[in-house]
């Protein structure tokens, strides 16, 4: 017998507290916007400028020891990560050290570079600087603009896609859910001043894709049920659709979260911000698919097409329990 986390006859009224859930989402989005403009984001080197150093040593990279050696130099934001490549020799250990731009300078000064090299050689005398690259303020500004355009462009493309596949009411609901997810993610990063870099932009785009996938599954079942239950009110049809796809939602989100939580706990500092962003995004994305997107569709209403047959007209897998 297959294990079912969600029973087949589940009948949860997701609209029982619609005003509270939707109102809480509106308040959370407004609070996130306020946090962004008042506290701002803790931008990483990608957006503030700085210097990237590629090191090579004969001994294995000890990120903790490297970080401790540099902690007394008052360098501000320092990111250290080990670089892996199948082509490296057994005694070839490479690390990437990224240091934020110092006040009044677009890159790290020669004196500071000397102090950094001396500190790291104190940990491993075989260490050498193989490459040093600087990111100036102009490049950082371009990265910010490109990142914003990437997120906005993805959401605009999704708006058009949902509009063409479903109805305009569904597209508004889907994009509202995406705005909700991105805003809340930016808000929590602003609240806790977690470092915000290009990896987090990648996480935001991942969140957008994951959230819209969950929303489309619910909307696709709702479209089928709108043709199947023509006399039932829209609120009932949306509830039925959410309950029918609940098993799929719980299984998909649950298994993904298990892997993400393991990475969050055991993955280390290098990927922790990225993993946290995706973990948070999946939680709010699952919530918004049910309590934001469907609420928008319910408020806007959907015109029924009475000329279509009263049986589900989805694909051959329309009746398969996801």
Short mmCIF file of C-alpha atoms in Angstrom, two decimals:
data_model
loop_
_atom_site.label_atom_id
_atom_site.label_comp_id
_atom_site.label_asym_id
_atom_site.label_seq_id
_atom_site.Cartn_x
_atom_site.Cartn_y
_atom_site.Cartn_z
CA UNK A 1 0.00 0.00 0.00
CA UNK A 2 1.42 3.44 -0.93
CA UNK A 3 1.91 5.90 1.91
CA UNK A 4 -0.39 8.91 1.66
CA UNK A 5 0.55 11.94 3.71
CA UNK A 6 -2.62 13.72 2.59
CA UNK A 7 -5.84 11.62 2.53
CA UNK A 8 -7.78 11.40 -0.75
CA UNK A 9 -10.91 12.85 0.82
CA UNK A 10 -9.24 16.00 2.16
CA UNK A 11 -11.69 18.90 2.25
CA UNK A 12 -9.94 21.90 3.79
CA UNK A 13 -11.66 25.26 3.45
CA UNK A 14 -8.72 27.42 2.41
CA UNK A 15 -10.97 30.49 2.22
CA UNK A 16 -12.31 30.20 5.78
CA UNK A 17 -9.93 32.93 6.94
CA UNK A 18 -9.32 34.59 3.58
CA UNK A 19 -9.43 38.12 4.96
CA UNK A 20 -6.89 37.28 7.64
CA UNK A 21 -4.46 35.38 5.38
CA UNK A 22 -4.66 37.82 2.50
CA UNK A 23 -4.51 40.80 4.86
CA UNK A 24 -1.44 39.35 6.57
CA UNK A 25 0.23 38.97 3.17
CA UNK A 26 -0.50 42.60 2.26
CA UNK A 27 0.87 43.79 5.60
CA UNK A 28 3.99 41.61 5.19
CA UNK A 29 4.68 42.99 1.69
CA UNK A 30 4.25 46.59 2.89
CA UNK A 31 6.53 45.90 5.88
CA UNK A 32 9.16 44.40 3.56
CA UNK A 33 9.08 47.48 1.33
CA UNK A 34 9.47 49.74 4.37
CA UNK A 35 12.40 47.65 5.64
CA UNK A 36 14.08 47.85 2.24
CA UNK A 37 13.90 51.65 2.12
CA UNK A 38 14.74 52.22 5.79
CA UNK A 39 17.30 49.53 6.66
CA UNK A 40 18.46 48.69 3.16
CA UNK A 41 20.28 45.50 2.18
CA UNK A 42 23.65 44.25 3.31
CA UNK A 43 25.17 44.15 -0.16
CA UNK A 44 28.08 41.81 -0.80
CA UNK A 45 31.21 42.47 -2.81
CA UNK A 46 29.37 41.87 -6.09
CA UNK A 47 27.33 45.03 -5.50
CA UNK A 48 29.71 47.18 -3.46
CA UNK A 49 32.98 46.55 -5.26
CA UNK A 50 36.15 44.99 -3.93
CA UNK A 51 38.99 42.64 -4.73
CA UNK A 52 38.99 38.93 -5.56
CA UNK A 53 42.16 36.93 -4.86
CA UNK A 54 42.83 33.44 -6.16
CA UNK A 55 45.26 31.56 -3.96
CA UNK A 56 47.05 28.26 -4.43
CA UNK A 57 48.79 26.16 -1.79
CA UNK A 58 50.24 22.69 -1.32
CA UNK A 59 48.33 22.08 1.91
CA UNK A 60 44.53 21.61 2.01
CA UNK A 61 42.49 24.79 2.28
CA UNK A 62 41.33 25.52 5.84
CA UNK A 63 38.62 28.16 5.41
CA UNK A 64 38.23 28.63 9.16
CA UNK A 65 41.95 29.24 9.65
CA UNK A 66 42.04 31.64 6.68
CA UNK A 67 39.13 33.59 8.12
CA UNK A 68 40.68 33.75 11.60
CA UNK A 69 43.95 35.00 10.13
CA UNK A 70 42.18 37.85 8.31
CA UNK A 71 39.78 38.76 11.11
CA UNK A 72 42.28 41.07 12.81
CA UNK A 73 42.90 43.18 9.70
CA UNK A 74 39.52 44.97 9.85
CA UNK A 75 38.75 44.33 6.18
CA UNK A 76 34.96 44.36 6.46
CA UNK A 77 33.13 41.81 4.33
CA UNK A 78 35.42 38.89 3.49
CA UNK A 79 34.25 35.79 1.61
CA UNK A 80 36.44 32.69 1.41
CA UNK A 81 35.58 29.62 -0.65
CA UNK A 82 37.51 26.59 -1.84
CA UNK A 83 37.73 25.99 -5.60
CA UNK A 84 37.44 22.42 -6.87
CA UNK A 85 38.48 21.14 -10.29
CA UNK A 86 39.02 17.54 -11.44
CA UNK A 87 42.13 18.72 -13.29
CA UNK A 88 43.92 19.88 -10.12
CA UNK A 89 46.93 17.91 -8.90
CA UNK A 90 46.83 16.19 -5.50
CA UNK A 91 48.96 18.95 -3.96
CA UNK A 92 47.13 21.79 -5.73
CA UNK A 93 44.64 23.44 -3.38
CA UNK A 94 42.94 26.59 -4.63
CA UNK A 95 40.81 29.12 -2.75
CA UNK A 96 38.97 32.31 -3.67
CA UNK A 97 39.25 35.21 -1.20
CA UNK A 98 36.97 38.19 -1.82
CA UNK A 99 37.47 41.41 0.12
CA UNK A 100 35.11 44.38 -0.04
CA UNK A 101 36.35 47.77 -1.24
CA UNK A 102 37.85 49.80 1.57
CA UNK A 103 36.46 53.22 2.41
CA UNK A 104 37.66 55.82 -0.07
CA UNK A 105 39.05 53.19 -2.47
CA UNK A 106 37.47 51.11 -5.22
CA UNK A 107 39.82 48.19 -4.49
CA UNK A 108 42.13 46.95 -1.79
CA UNK A 109 45.37 48.96 -1.52
CA UNK A 110 48.83 47.45 -2.04
CA UNK A 111 49.60 47.80 1.67
CA UNK A 112 46.45 45.91 2.60
CA UNK A 113 47.23 43.24 -0.01
CA UNK A 114 50.64 42.77 1.60
CA UNK A 115 49.05 42.38 5.03
CA UNK A 116 46.54 39.85 3.65
CA UNK A 117 49.30 37.82 1.99
CA UNK A 118 51.40 37.82 5.16
CA UNK A 119 48.41 36.73 7.28
CA UNK A 120 47.53 33.86 4.95
CA UNK A 121 51.17 32.74 4.67
CA UNK A 122 51.14 32.52 8.44
CA UNK A 123 48.54 29.78 8.05
CA UNK A 124 50.22 28.07 5.10
CA UNK A 125 53.75 29.14 4.05
CA UNK A 126 53.28 27.46 0.66
CA UNK A 127 50.38 29.74 -0.26
CA UNK A 128 50.77 31.97 -3.32
CA UNK A 129 48.56 34.61 -4.96
CA UNK A 130 47.83 33.38 -8.49
CA UNK A 131 45.42 36.13 -9.62
CA UNK A 132 44.07 39.41 -8.22
CA UNK A 133 41.00 41.07 -9.77
CA UNK A 134 39.16 44.20 -8.67
CA UNK A 135 35.50 45.12 -9.08
CA UNK A 136 34.89 48.88 -9.13
CA UNK A 137 31.80 50.83 -8.17
CA UNK A 138 30.71 51.33 -11.78
CA UNK A 139 30.70 47.59 -12.49
CA UNK A 140 28.84 46.96 -9.22
CA UNK A 141 26.16 49.47 -10.22
CA UNK A 142 25.73 47.72 -13.55
CA UNK A 143 25.38 44.39 -11.75
CA UNK A 144 22.58 45.80 -9.58
CA UNK A 145 20.70 47.11 -12.62
CA UNK A 146 21.17 43.81 -14.47
CA UNK A 147 19.97 41.84 -11.45
CA UNK A 148 16.82 43.95 -11.11
CA UNK A 149 16.12 43.62 -14.84
CA UNK A 150 16.57 39.83 -14.62
CA UNK A 151 13.98 39.47 -11.85
CA UNK A 152 11.50 41.92 -13.41
CA UNK A 153 11.94 40.37 -16.86
CA UNK A 154 11.27 36.88 -15.50
CA UNK A 155 8.08 38.05 -13.81
CA UNK A 156 6.91 39.87 -16.96
CA UNK A 157 7.47 36.76 -19.09
CA UNK A 158 5.49 34.70 -16.59
CA UNK A 159 2.65 37.26 -16.70
CA UNK A 160 2.39 36.85 -20.48
CA UNK A 161 2.66 33.05 -20.30
CA UNK A 162 -0.13 32.66 -17.73
CA UNK A 163 -2.29 35.18 -19.62
CA UNK A 164 -1.99 33.16 -22.83
CA UNK A 165 -2.46 29.78 -21.18
CA UNK A 166 -5.31 30.67 -18.83
CA UNK A 167 -7.19 33.96 -18.37
CA UNK A 168 -5.96 37.42 -17.45
CA UNK A 169 -7.36 36.99 -13.93
CA UNK A 170 -5.06 34.00 -13.41
CA UNK A 171 -2.04 35.93 -14.68
CA UNK A 172 -2.69 38.78 -12.24
CA UNK A 173 -3.03 36.29 -9.40
CA UNK A 174 0.17 34.48 -10.36
CA UNK A 175 2.26 37.66 -10.63
CA UNK A 176 0.80 38.98 -7.36
CA UNK A 177 1.99 35.76 -5.70
CA UNK A 178 5.46 36.19 -7.23
CA UNK A 179 5.70 39.81 -6.06
CA UNK A 180 4.66 38.58 -2.61
CA UNK A 181 7.42 35.92 -2.57
CA UNK A 182 10.20 38.20 -3.83
CA UNK A 183 9.18 41.08 -1.54
CA UNK A 184 9.10 38.88 1.56
CA UNK A 185 12.48 37.36 0.70
CA UNK A 186 14.05 40.79 0.28
CA UNK A 187 12.32 41.92 3.46
CA UNK A 188 13.77 39.16 5.62
CA UNK A 189 17.24 39.76 4.17
CA UNK A 190 16.86 43.43 5.05
CA UNK A 191 15.52 42.71 8.54
CA UNK A 192 18.36 40.37 9.52
CA UNK A 193 20.99 42.11 7.35
CA UNK A 194 22.00 38.86 5.69
CA UNK A 195 24.60 39.38 2.97
CA UNK A 196 22.94 40.03 -0.39
CA UNK A 197 25.02 39.15 -3.45
CA UNK A 198 24.64 37.64 -6.92
CA UNK A 199 24.00 34.20 -5.42
CA UNK A 200 20.86 35.61 -3.80
CA UNK A 201 19.71 36.96 -7.16
CA UNK A 202 20.06 33.41 -8.49
CA UNK A 203 18.03 32.24 -5.50
CA UNK A 204 15.29 34.81 -6.24
CA UNK A 205 15.02 33.59 -9.83
CA UNK A 206 14.84 30.01 -8.52
CA UNK A 207 12.07 31.04 -6.13
CA UNK A 208 10.14 32.66 -8.99
CA UNK A 209 10.37 29.46 -11.04
CA UNK A 210 9.43 27.18 -8.13
CA UNK A 211 6.51 29.34 -7.03
CA UNK A 212 5.01 29.67 -10.50
CA UNK A 213 5.28 25.92 -11.00
CA UNK A 214 3.21 25.31 -7.87
CA UNK A 215 0.71 28.00 -8.86
CA UNK A 216 0.28 26.64 -12.39
CA UNK A 217 -0.52 23.17 -11.03
CA UNK A 218 -3.36 24.60 -8.91
CA UNK A 219 -4.59 26.82 -11.77
CA UNK A 220 -4.53 23.95 -14.25
CA UNK A 221 -6.71 21.82 -11.99
CA UNK A 222 -8.98 24.83 -11.37
CA UNK A 223 -9.44 25.29 -15.13
CA UNK A 224 -10.46 21.65 -15.50
CA UNK A 225 -12.86 21.88 -12.56
CA UNK A 226 -14.43 25.07 -13.90
CA UNK A 227 -15.54 23.04 -16.92
CA UNK A 228 -16.52 20.03 -14.81
CA UNK A 229 -18.53 21.83 -12.11
CA UNK A 230 -20.30 24.55 -14.05
CA UNK A 231 -23.02 25.22 -11.49
CA UNK A 232 -20.78 25.44 -8.43
CA UNK A 233 -19.60 28.84 -7.15
CA UNK A 234 -16.05 29.85 -8.01
CA UNK A 235 -14.96 29.70 -4.37
CA UNK A 236 -15.96 26.03 -4.16
CA UNK A 237 -14.21 25.14 -7.40
CA UNK A 238 -10.98 26.82 -6.24
CA UNK A 239 -11.20 24.98 -2.91
CA UNK A 240 -11.71 21.65 -4.64
CA UNK A 241 -8.74 22.32 -6.90
CA UNK A 242 -6.46 23.22 -4.00
CA UNK A 243 -7.47 20.09 -2.08
CA UNK A 244 -6.97 17.85 -5.12
CA UNK A 245 -3.42 19.13 -5.64
CA UNK A 246 -2.57 19.33 -1.92
CA UNK A 247 -0.86 15.92 -1.89
CA UNK A 248 1.43 16.96 -4.72
CA UNK A 249 2.19 20.29 -3.04
CA UNK A 250 3.04 18.72 0.32
CA UNK A 251 5.22 16.00 -1.21
CA UNK A 252 7.11 18.36 -3.53
CA UNK A 253 7.70 21.10 -0.96
CA UNK A 254 8.39 18.64 1.85
CA UNK A 255 11.03 16.60 0.05
CA UNK A 256 12.71 19.76 -1.27
CA UNK A 257 12.81 21.28 2.20
CA UNK A 258 14.42 18.15 3.66
CA UNK A 259 17.37 18.53 1.28
CA UNK A 260 17.57 22.30 1.80
CA UNK A 261 17.51 22.07 5.59
CA UNK A 262 20.37 19.56 5.44
CA UNK A 263 22.36 21.99 3.29
CA UNK A 264 21.42 24.88 5.58
CA UNK A 265 22.78 23.04 8.63
CA UNK A 266 25.75 21.26 7.11
CA UNK A 267 26.60 23.29 4.01
CA UNK A 268 28.79 25.89 5.67
CA UNK A 269 28.96 29.68 5.41
CA UNK A 270 29.73 29.84 1.69
CA UNK A 271 26.29 28.66 0.53
CA UNK A 272 24.23 29.38 3.65
CA UNK A 273 22.73 32.64 2.39
CA UNK A 274 21.78 31.08 -0.95
CA UNK A 275 20.21 28.02 0.68
CA UNK A 276 18.37 30.13 3.26
CA UNK A 277 16.88 32.29 0.49
CA UNK A 278 15.56 29.26 -1.40
CA UNK A 279 14.28 27.62 1.80
CA UNK A 280 12.40 30.75 2.80
CA UNK A 281 11.18 31.22 -0.77
CA UNK A 282 9.72 27.71 -0.95
CA UNK A 283 7.81 28.25 2.30
CA UNK A 284 6.31 31.60 1.25
CA UNK A 285 5.89 30.36 -2.34
CA UNK A 286 3.77 27.43 -1.24
CA UNK A 287 1.75 29.74 0.99
CA UNK A 288 1.21 32.32 -1.76
CA UNK A 289 0.07 29.72 -4.31
CA UNK A 290 -2.88 28.90 -2.05
CA UNK A 291 -3.59 32.04 -0.07
CA UNK A 292 -2.56 34.84 -2.46
CA UNK A 293 -2.93 33.70 -6.08
CA UNK A 294 -6.34 32.04 -5.57
CA UNK A 295 -7.64 34.96 -3.52
CA UNK A 296 -6.79 37.35 -6.36
CA UNK A 297 -8.60 35.11 -8.86
CA UNK A 298 -11.63 34.91 -6.55
CA UNK A 299 -11.77 38.70 -6.16
CA UNK A 300 -11.47 39.32 -9.91
CA UNK A 301 -13.84 36.51 -10.87
CA UNK A 302 -13.59 34.20 -13.88
CA UNK A 303 -15.98 34.14 -16.81
CA UNK A 304 -17.34 30.61 -17.39
CA UNK A 305 -17.31 29.23 -20.94
CA UNK A 306 -20.62 27.43 -21.15
CA UNK A 307 -20.02 26.17 -24.70
CA UNK A 308 -17.33 23.73 -23.65
CA UNK A 309 -18.22 20.18 -22.55
CA UNK A 310 -18.92 19.47 -18.89
CA UNK A 311 -16.17 16.88 -18.57
CA UNK A 312 -12.50 17.50 -17.81
CA UNK A 313 -10.68 18.36 -21.04
CA UNK A 314 -7.14 18.28 -19.73
CA UNK A 315 -4.43 15.96 -20.94
CA UNK A 316 -4.44 12.22 -20.57
CA UNK A 317 -3.04 12.60 -17.05
CA UNK A 318 -5.66 15.10 -15.89
CA UNK A 319 -7.27 12.63 -13.49
CA UNK A 320 -4.05 11.22 -12.11
CA UNK A 321 -3.49 12.10 -8.46
CA UNK A 322 -0.36 14.22 -8.45
#
